[in-house]
Coordinates of C-alpha atoms in Angstrom, one line a residue:
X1 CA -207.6 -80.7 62.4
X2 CA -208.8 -82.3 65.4
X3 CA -210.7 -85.8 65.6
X4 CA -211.9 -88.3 67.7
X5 CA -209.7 -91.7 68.5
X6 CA -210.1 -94.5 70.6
X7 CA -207.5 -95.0 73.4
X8 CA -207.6 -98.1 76.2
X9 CA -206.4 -97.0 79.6
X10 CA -203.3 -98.4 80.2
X11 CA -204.4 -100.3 83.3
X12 CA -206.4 -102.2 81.2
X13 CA -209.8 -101.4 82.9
X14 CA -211.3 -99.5 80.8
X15 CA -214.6 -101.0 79.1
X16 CA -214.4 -102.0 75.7
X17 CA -215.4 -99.8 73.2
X18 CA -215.0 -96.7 75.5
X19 CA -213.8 -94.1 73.8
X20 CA -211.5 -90.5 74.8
X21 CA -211.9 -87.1 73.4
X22 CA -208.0 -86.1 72.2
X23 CA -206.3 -83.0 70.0
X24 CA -204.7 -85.0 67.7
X25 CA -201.7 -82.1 67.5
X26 CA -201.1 -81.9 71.6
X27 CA -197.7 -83.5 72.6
X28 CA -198.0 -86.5 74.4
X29 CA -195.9 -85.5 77.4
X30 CA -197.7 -83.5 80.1
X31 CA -197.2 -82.0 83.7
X32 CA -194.1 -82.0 85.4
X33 CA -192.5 -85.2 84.3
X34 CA -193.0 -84.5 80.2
X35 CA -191.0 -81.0 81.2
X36 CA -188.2 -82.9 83.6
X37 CA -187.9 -84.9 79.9
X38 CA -187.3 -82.5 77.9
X39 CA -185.1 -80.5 80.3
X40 CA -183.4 -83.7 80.0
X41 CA -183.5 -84.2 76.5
X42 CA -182.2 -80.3 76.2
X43 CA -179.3 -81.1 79.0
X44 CA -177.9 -83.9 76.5
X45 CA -177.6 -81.9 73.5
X46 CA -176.2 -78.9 74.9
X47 CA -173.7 -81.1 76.6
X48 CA -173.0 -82.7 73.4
X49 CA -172.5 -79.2 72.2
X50 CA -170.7 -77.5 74.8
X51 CA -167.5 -79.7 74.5
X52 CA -164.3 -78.8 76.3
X53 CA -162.6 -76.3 73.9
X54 CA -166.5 -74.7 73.7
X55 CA -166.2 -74.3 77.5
X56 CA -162.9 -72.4 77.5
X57 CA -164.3 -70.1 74.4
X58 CA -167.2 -69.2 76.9
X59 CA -165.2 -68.7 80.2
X60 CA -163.0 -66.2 77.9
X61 CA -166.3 -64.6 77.5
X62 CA -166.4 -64.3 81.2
X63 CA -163.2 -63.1 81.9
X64 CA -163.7 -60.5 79.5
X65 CA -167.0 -59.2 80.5
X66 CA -165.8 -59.0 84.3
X67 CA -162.8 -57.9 83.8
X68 CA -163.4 -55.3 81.4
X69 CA -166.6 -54.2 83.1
X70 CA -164.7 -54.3 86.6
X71 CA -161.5 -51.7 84.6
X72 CA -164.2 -49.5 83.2
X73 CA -165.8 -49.0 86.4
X74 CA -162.8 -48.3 87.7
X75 CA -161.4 -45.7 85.8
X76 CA -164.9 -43.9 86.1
X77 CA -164.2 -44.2 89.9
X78 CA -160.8 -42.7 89.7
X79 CA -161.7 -39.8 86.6
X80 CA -164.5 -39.2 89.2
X81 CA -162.3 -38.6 92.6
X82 CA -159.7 -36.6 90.9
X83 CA -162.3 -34.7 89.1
X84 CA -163.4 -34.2 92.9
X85 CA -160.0 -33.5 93.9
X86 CA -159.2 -31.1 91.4
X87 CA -162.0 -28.6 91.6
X88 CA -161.6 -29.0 95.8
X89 CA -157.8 -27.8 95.3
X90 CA -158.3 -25.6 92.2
X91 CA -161.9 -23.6 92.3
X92 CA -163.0 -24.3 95.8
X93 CA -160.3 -23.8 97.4
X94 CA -159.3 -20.8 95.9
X95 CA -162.8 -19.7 96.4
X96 CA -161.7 -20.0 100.2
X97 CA -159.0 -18.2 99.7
X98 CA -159.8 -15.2 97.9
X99 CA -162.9 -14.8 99.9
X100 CA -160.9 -14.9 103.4
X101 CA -158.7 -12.2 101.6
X102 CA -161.6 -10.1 100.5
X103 CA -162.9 -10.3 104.1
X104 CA -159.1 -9.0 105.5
X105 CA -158.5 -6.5 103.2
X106 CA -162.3 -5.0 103.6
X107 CA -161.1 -4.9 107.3
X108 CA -158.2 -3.6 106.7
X109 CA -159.4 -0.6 104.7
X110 CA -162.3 0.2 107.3
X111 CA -160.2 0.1 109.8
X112 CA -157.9 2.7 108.3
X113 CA -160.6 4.7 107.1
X114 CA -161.9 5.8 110.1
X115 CA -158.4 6.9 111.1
X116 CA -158.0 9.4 108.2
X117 CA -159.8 11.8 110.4
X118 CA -156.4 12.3 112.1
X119 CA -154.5 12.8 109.0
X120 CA -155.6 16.8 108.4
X121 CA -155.9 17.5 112.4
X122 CA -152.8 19.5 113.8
X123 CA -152.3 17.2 116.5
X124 CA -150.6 18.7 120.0
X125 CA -147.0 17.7 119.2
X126 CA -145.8 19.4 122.2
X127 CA -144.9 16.4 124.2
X128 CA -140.8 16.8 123.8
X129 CA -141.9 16.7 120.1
X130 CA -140.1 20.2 119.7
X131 CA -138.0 18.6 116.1
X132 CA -139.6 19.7 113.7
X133 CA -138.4 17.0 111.8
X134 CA -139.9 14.6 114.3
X135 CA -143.2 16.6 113.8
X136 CA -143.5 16.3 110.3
X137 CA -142.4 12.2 110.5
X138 CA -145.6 12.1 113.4
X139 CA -147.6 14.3 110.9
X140 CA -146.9 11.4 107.9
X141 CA -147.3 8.5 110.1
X142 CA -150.8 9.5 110.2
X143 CA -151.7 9.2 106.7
X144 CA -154.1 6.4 105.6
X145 CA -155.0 7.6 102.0
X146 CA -152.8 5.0 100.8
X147 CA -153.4 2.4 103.0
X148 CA -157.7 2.4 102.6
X149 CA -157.2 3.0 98.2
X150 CA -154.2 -0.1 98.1
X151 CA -157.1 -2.7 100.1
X152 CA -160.1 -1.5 98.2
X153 CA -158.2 -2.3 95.2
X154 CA -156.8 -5.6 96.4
X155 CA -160.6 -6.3 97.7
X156 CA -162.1 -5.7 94.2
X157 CA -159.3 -7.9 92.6
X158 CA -160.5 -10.4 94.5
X159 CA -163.9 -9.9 93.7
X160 CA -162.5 -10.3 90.2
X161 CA -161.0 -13.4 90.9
X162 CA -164.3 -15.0 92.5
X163 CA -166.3 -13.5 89.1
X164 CA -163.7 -15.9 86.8
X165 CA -163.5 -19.1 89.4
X166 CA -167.1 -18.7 88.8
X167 CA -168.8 -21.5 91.3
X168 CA -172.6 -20.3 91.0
X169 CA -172.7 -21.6 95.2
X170 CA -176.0 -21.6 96.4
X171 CA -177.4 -22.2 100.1
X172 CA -178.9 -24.7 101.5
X173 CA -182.7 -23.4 101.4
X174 CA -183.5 -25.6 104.4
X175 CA -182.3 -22.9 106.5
X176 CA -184.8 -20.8 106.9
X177 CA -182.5 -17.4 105.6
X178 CA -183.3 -14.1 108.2
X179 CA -181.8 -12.0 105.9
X180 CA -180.9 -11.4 101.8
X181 CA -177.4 -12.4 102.8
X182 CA -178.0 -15.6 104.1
X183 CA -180.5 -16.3 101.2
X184 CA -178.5 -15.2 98.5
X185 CA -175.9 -17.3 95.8
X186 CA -172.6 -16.6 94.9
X187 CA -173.8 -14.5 92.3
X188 CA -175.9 -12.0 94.1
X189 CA -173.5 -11.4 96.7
X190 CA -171.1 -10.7 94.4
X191 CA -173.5 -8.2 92.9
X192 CA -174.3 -6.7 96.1
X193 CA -170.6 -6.4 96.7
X194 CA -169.6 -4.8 93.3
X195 CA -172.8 -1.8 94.2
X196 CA -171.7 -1.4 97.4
X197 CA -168.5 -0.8 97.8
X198 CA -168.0 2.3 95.2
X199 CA -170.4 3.7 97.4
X200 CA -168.2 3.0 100.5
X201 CA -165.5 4.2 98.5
X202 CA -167.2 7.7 97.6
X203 CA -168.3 8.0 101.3
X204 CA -164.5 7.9 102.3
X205 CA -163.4 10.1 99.9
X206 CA -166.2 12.6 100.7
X207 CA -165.3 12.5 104.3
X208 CA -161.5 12.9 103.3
X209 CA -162.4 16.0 101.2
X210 CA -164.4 17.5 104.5
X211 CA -161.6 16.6 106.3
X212 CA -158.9 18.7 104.8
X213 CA -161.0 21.5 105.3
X214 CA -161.4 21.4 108.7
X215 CA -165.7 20.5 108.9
X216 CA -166.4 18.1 110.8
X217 CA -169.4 16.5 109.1
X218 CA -166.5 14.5 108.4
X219 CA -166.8 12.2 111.0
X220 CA -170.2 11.9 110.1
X221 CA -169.2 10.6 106.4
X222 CA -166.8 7.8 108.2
X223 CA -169.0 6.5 110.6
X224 CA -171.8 6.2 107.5
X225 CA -169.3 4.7 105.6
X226 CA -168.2 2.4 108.8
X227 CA -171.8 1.4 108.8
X228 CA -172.7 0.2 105.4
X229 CA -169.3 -2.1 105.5
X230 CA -170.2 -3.2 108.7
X231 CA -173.7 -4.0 108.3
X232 CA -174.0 -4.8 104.4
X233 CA -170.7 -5.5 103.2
X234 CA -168.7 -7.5 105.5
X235 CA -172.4 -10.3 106.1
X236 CA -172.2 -10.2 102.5
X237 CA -168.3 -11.4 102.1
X238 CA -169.2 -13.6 105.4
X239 CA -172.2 -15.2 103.8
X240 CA -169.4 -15.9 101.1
X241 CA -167.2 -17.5 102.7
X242 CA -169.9 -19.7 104.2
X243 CA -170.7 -20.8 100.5
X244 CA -167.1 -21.4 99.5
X245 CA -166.1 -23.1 102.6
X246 CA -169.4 -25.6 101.8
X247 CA -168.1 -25.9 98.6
X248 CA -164.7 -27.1 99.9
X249 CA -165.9 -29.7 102.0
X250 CA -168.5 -31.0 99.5
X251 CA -165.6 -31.3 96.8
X252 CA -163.5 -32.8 99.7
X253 CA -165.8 -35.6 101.0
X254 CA -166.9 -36.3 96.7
X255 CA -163.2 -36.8 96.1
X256 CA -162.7 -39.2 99.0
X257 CA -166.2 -40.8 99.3
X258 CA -166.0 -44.3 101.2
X259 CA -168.7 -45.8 98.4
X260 CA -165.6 -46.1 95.8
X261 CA -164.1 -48.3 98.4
X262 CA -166.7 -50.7 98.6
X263 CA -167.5 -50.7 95.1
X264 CA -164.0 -51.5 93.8
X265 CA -164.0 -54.1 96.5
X266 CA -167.0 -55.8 94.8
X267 CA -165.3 -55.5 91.7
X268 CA -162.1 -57.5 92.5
X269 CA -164.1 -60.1 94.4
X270 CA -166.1 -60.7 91.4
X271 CA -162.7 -61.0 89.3
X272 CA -161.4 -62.6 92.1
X273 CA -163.8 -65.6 91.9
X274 CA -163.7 -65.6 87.9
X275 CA -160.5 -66.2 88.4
X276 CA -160.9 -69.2 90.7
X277 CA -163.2 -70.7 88.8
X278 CA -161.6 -70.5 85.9
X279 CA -158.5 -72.0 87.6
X280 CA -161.1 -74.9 88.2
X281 CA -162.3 -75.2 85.2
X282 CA -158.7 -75.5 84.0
X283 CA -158.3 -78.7 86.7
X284 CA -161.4 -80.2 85.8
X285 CA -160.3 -80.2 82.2
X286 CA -156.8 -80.7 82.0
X287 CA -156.1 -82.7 84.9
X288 CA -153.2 -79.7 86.0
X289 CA -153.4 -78.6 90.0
X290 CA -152.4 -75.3 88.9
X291 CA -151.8 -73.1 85.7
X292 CA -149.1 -71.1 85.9
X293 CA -150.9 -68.1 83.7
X294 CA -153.8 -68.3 85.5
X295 CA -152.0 -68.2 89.1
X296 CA -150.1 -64.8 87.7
X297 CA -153.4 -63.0 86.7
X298 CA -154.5 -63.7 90.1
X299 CA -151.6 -62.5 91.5
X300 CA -151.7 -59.2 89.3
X301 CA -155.4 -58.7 90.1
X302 CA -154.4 -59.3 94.1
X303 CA -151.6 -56.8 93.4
X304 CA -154.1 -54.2 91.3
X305 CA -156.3 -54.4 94.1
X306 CA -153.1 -53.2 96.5
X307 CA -152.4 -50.4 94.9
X308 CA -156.0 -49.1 94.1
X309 CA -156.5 -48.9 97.5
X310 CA -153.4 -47.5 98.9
X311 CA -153.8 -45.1 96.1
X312 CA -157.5 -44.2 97.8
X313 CA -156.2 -44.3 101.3
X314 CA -152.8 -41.9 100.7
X315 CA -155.4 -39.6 98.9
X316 CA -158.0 -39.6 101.4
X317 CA -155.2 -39.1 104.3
X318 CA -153.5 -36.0 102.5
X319 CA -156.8 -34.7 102.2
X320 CA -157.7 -35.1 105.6
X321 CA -154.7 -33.6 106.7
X322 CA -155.1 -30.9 104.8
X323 CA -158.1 -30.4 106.3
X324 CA -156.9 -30.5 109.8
X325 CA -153.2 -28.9 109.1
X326 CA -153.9 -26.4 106.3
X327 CA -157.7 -25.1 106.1
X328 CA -158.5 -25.1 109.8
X329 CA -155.8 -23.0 110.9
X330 CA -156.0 -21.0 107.4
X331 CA -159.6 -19.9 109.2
X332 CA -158.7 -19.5 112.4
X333 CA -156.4 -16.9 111.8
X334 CA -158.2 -15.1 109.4
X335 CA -160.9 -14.7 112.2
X336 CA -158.3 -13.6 114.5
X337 CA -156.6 -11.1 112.2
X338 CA -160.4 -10.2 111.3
X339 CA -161.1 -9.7 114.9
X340 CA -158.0 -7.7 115.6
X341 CA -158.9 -5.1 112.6
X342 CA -162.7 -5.0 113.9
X343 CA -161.2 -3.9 117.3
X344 CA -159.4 -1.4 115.5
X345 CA -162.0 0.1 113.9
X346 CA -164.2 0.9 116.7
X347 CA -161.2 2.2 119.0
X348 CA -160.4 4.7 115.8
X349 CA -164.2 5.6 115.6
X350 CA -164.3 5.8 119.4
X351 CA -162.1 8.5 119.2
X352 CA -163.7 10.4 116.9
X353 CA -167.2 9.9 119.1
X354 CA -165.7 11.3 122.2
X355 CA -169.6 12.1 122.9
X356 CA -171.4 8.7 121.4
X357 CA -168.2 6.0 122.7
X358 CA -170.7 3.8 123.9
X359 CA -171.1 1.4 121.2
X360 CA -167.9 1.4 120.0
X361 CA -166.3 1.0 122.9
X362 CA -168.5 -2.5 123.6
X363 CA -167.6 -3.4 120.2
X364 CA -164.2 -3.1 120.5
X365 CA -164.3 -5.2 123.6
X366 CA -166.7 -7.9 122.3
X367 CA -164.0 -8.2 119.6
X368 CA -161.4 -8.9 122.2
X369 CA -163.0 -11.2 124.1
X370 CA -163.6 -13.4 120.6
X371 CA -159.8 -13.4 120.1
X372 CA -160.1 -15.1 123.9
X373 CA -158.4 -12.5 125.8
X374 CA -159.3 -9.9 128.1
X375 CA -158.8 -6.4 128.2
X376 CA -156.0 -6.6 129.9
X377 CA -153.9 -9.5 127.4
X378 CA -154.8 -12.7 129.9
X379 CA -156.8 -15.6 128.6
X380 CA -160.2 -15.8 129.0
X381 CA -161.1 -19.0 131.6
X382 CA -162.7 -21.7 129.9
X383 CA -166.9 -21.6 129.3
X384 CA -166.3 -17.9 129.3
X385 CA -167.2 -17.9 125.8
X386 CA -170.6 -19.4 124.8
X387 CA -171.0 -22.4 123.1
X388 CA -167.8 -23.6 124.6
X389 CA -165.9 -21.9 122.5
X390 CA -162.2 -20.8 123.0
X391 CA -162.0 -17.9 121.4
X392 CA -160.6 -17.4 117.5
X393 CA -156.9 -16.5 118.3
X394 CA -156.1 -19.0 121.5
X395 CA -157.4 -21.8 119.3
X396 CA -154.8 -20.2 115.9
X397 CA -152.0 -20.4 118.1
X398 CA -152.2 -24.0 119.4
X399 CA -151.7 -24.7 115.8
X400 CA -148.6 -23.2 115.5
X401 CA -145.1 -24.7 116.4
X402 CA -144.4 -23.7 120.3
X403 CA -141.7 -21.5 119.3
X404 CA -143.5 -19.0 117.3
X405 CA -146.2 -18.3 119.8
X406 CA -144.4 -15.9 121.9
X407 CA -143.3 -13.0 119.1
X408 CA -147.6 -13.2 118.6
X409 CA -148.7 -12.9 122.1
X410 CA -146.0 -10.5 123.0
X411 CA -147.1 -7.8 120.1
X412 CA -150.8 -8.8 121.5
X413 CA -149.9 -8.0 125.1
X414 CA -148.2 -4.7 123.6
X415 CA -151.3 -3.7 122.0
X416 CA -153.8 -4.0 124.8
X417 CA -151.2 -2.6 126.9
X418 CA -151.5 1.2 124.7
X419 CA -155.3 0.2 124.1
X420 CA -155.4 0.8 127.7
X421 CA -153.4 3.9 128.1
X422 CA -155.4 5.1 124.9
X423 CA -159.2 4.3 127.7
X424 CA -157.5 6.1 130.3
X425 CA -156.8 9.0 128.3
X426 CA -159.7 9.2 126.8
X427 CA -161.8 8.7 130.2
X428 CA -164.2 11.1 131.5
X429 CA -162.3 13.5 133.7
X430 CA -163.8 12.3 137.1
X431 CA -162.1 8.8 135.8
X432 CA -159.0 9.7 134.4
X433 CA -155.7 9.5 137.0
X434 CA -154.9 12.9 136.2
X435 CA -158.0 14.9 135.9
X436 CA -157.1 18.4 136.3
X437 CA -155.6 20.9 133.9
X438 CA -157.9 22.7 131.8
X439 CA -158.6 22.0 128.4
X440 CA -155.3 22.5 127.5
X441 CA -154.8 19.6 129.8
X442 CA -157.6 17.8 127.5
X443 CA -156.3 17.9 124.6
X444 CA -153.0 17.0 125.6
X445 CA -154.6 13.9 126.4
X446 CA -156.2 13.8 123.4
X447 CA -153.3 14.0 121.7
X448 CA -151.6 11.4 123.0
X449 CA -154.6 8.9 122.4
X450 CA -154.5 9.9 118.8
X451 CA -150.7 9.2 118.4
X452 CA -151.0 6.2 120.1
X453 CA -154.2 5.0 118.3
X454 CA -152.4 5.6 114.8
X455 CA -149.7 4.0 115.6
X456 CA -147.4 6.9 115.3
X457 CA -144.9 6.3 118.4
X458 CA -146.3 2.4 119.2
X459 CA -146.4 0.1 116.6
X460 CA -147.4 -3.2 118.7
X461 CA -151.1 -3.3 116.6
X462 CA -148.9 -2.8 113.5
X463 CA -147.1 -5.8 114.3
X464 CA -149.6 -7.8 115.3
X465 CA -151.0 -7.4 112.2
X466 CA -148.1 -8.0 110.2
X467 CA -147.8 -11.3 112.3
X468 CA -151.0 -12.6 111.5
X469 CA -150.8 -11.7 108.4
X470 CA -147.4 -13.5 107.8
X471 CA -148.7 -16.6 109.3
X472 CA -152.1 -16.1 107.4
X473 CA -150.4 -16.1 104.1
X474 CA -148.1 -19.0 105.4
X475 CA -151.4 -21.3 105.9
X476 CA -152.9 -20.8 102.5
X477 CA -149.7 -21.2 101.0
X478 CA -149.7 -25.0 103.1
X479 CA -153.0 -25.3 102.2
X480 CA -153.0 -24.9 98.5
X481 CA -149.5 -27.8 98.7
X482 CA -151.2 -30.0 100.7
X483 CA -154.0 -30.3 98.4
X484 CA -152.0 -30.2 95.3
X485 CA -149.6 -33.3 97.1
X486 CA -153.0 -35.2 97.4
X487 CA -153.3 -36.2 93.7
X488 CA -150.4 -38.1 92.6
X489 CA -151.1 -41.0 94.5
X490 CA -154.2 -41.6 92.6
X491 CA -152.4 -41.0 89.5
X492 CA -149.8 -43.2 90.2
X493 CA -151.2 -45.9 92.4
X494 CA -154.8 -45.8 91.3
X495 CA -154.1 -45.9 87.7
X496 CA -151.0 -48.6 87.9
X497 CA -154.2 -50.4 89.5
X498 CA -156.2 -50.2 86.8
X499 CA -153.6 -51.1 84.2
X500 CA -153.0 -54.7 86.5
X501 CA -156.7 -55.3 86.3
X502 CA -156.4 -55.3 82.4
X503 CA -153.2 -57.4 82.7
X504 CA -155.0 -59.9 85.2
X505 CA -157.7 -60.5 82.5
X506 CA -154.8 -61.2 79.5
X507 CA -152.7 -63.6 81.9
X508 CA -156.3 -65.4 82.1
X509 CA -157.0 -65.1 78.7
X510 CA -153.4 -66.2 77.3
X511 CA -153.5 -69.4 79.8
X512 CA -157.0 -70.5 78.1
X513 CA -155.4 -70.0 74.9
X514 CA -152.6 -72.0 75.6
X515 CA -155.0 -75.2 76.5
X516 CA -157.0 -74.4 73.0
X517 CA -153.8 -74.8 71.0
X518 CA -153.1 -78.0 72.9
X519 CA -156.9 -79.5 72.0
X520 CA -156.8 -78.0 68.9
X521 CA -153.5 -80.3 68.1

């Protein structure tokens, strides 16, 4: 209830009688002086509260928030980066894998296929071929069935294998897709993969059945066949590999991402400066320079630190380098074996086109000139690629060690050496060195381009191949170590890390608990 009182101003010239509304229940203190008095009044009592064991109780609080809030983090950080880690090495990189051998063994298999042509065709043995023992071997060296079924069924193994990895990659729609294969995920590539190559498969067999009767719609069936894994299958298993190789470097830069530096970093230099001040708080207090507890949790949290980010560093350095030393390389000779096999293909359906070469023929040597070689085995000068590129196999072999380059450039130099012999045979006859004879004269020729193209009596492609395919399987092998090697010092370092943050914050603890007891006696 509110009334009216009579106050005199305290300067004493105020009239008397003069009277001053007031609320009787208003505090007397107002503006900024009544609060500086009670902040005053509150400052007293709370240090009258907030004695000296009070103030250890609370910075145990402290340490215990920061600290256990700084170890949590942490080990978030760390399941985080080997979670990264493990599906880089495990599913994406596998992905990478099985899709670069999907990609070589399609190859492989189209390339063969559109050599089978040769297997039923009584080839023109009489070139001091007059063994018949000799003739049958030449006969048998030309057999592919075997070759084209053992790929397709490595190929859909692999296809297998991508189905259970199971990734669900999809592009990045900002990239304006010209076709379904560059628009498509994981999923519907493998789909488009699983229709498509049965029917590749039935168009092969249908040509072999032609075949071994002598039509020669055969030829027709191969190059059909040719085309839909050239022009459907093989962007699909490219457009793959694209996804799977994103997926790689995604998991790759998650699992060393700089952020976790600079977050653990905050971290320790907030435990860091708990720790200070609780070393002055402990000076202030107790009159002691230093506390021998206190100094060894900050010594163990320095140390924590140390290891955390070697840990980081040694991870982030093995992945790098296998990166630089195991994937790279891993893809550059895929490419080149791929190359080699796509130059194969169109020389063997080349020579079943003797009257529609043309496109084959520029295939073949586009395919060449990507490896970074000419047609006759030198190097290709550099800009003679676009995009200043060097060409897929040059830039293989200056990964190599030095003394393994020559068996590989050797068997190349061997094969374009018969791929040349095989374009002068087959040349038109106003071309060829030797351009008279007949038709028997012809198909002598002819002959001999087919013996050599099937590697019957020169077996340079063959080991070429088998090279690169050596070396091929020697990178993913390095690959899949190098990325397996990059976990343990995570585990080891990053983790010992983690336990010394924990045993920081109980050296802390245990030398405020040691200056309770003494207050407390």
């Amino acid at each position: 209830m509110t009334g009216i009182v009579s106050r005199v101003v305290r300067d004493g010239t105020a009239a008397a009688g003069q009277v001053l509304p007031v609320n009787a229940n208003e505090p007397e203190d107002h503006g900024t002086a009544g609060w500086s008095r009670r902040a005053g009044r509150f400052a007293n009592r709370w240090r009258e509260w907030v004695d000296v064991p009070r103030q250890f109780g609370i910075a145990m609080v402290i340490v215990v928030i920061f600290f256990g809030g700084a170890a949590g983090t942490t080990a978030l950080i760390f399941v985080h980066r080997h979670h990264a880690l493990r599906v880089a090495g495990e599913r994406a990189g596998a992905s990478v894998i099985e899709s670069q051998n999907l990609r070589v063994d399609l190859s492989y298999a189209d390339a063969n296929a559109a050599a089978l042509v040769f297997d039923e065709v009584k080839l023109d043995l009489d070139l001091n071929w007059n063994n018949p023992q000799l003739a049958r071997d030449a006969y048998d060296a030309t057999r592919t069935e075997h070759a084209v079924t053992d790929k397709v069924t490595d190929a859909e193994m692999a296809l297998a294998e991508l189905r259970r990895l199971n990734t669900n990659l999809c592009p990045d729609h900002g990239t304006n897709p010209t076709d379904l294969a560059d628009s498509s995920c994981e999923g519907d590539l493998l789909d488009l993969l699983e229709r498509q190559i049965p029917t590749y498969t039935d168009l092969v067999a249908t040509a072999r059945a032609h075949n071994r009767v002598g039509q020669q719609v055969a030829q027709a069936y191969l190059q059909h066949a040719s085309a839909l894994m050239q022009n459907k299958i093989l962007p699909a298993v490219d457009q793959l590999f694209v996804l799977t190789g994103a997926d790689l470097d995604r998991e790759s830069r998650r699992a060393t991402d700089a952020t976790h530096e600079v977050e653990i970093a905050v971290l320790l230099g907030t435990c860091c400066c708990t720790a200070l001040g609780s070393q002055l708080l402990l000076f202030r207090r107790t009159q002691r320079v230093f506390d021998v507890r206190l100094l060894a949790g900050t010594g163990v949290l320095l140390l924590a630190g140390g290891l955390m980010f070697a840990g980081m560093g040694i991870e982030r350095s093995r992945v790098v380098t296998a990166q630089e030393k195991g994937y790279q390389p891993m893809v550059l000779f895929t490419q080149a074996r791929v190359l080699a096999l796509q130059t194969r293909t169109d020389d063997n359906l080349s020579l079943i086109s003797l009257s529609d070469r043309a496109q084959y023929d520029q295939g073949s040597q586009d395919a060449v000139r990507a490896l970074g070689y000419d047609l006759d085995g030198k190097q290709l000068a550099t800009g003679s690629l676009p995009a200043g590129r060097r060409g897929a196999l040059v830039a293989a072999l200056d990964r190599l060690p030095a003394p393994d380059r020559p068996a590989l450039t050797a068997d190349l130099d061997a094969w374009l050496s018969t791929r040349a012999v095989v374009t002068a045979l087959l040349a038109p006859a106003g071309v060829a060195e030797n351009p008279a004879g007949g038709v028997d004269e012809e198909l002598s020729r002819f002959a001999r381009a087919t013996l050599l193209t099937v590697n019957c009596r020169e077996p340079a492609f063959a080991r070429l191949d088998q090279e690169l395919d050596k070396v091929l399987n020697v990178r993913q092998a390095d690959f899949r170590a190098r990325m397996s090697a990059s976990a343990p010092p995570l585990d080891w370092l990053g983790w010992s890390g983690f336990a010394g943050v924990l045993v920081a914050a109980l050296f802390i603890l245990a030398g405020f608990r040691r200056r309770l007891r003494e207050y407390a006696a």
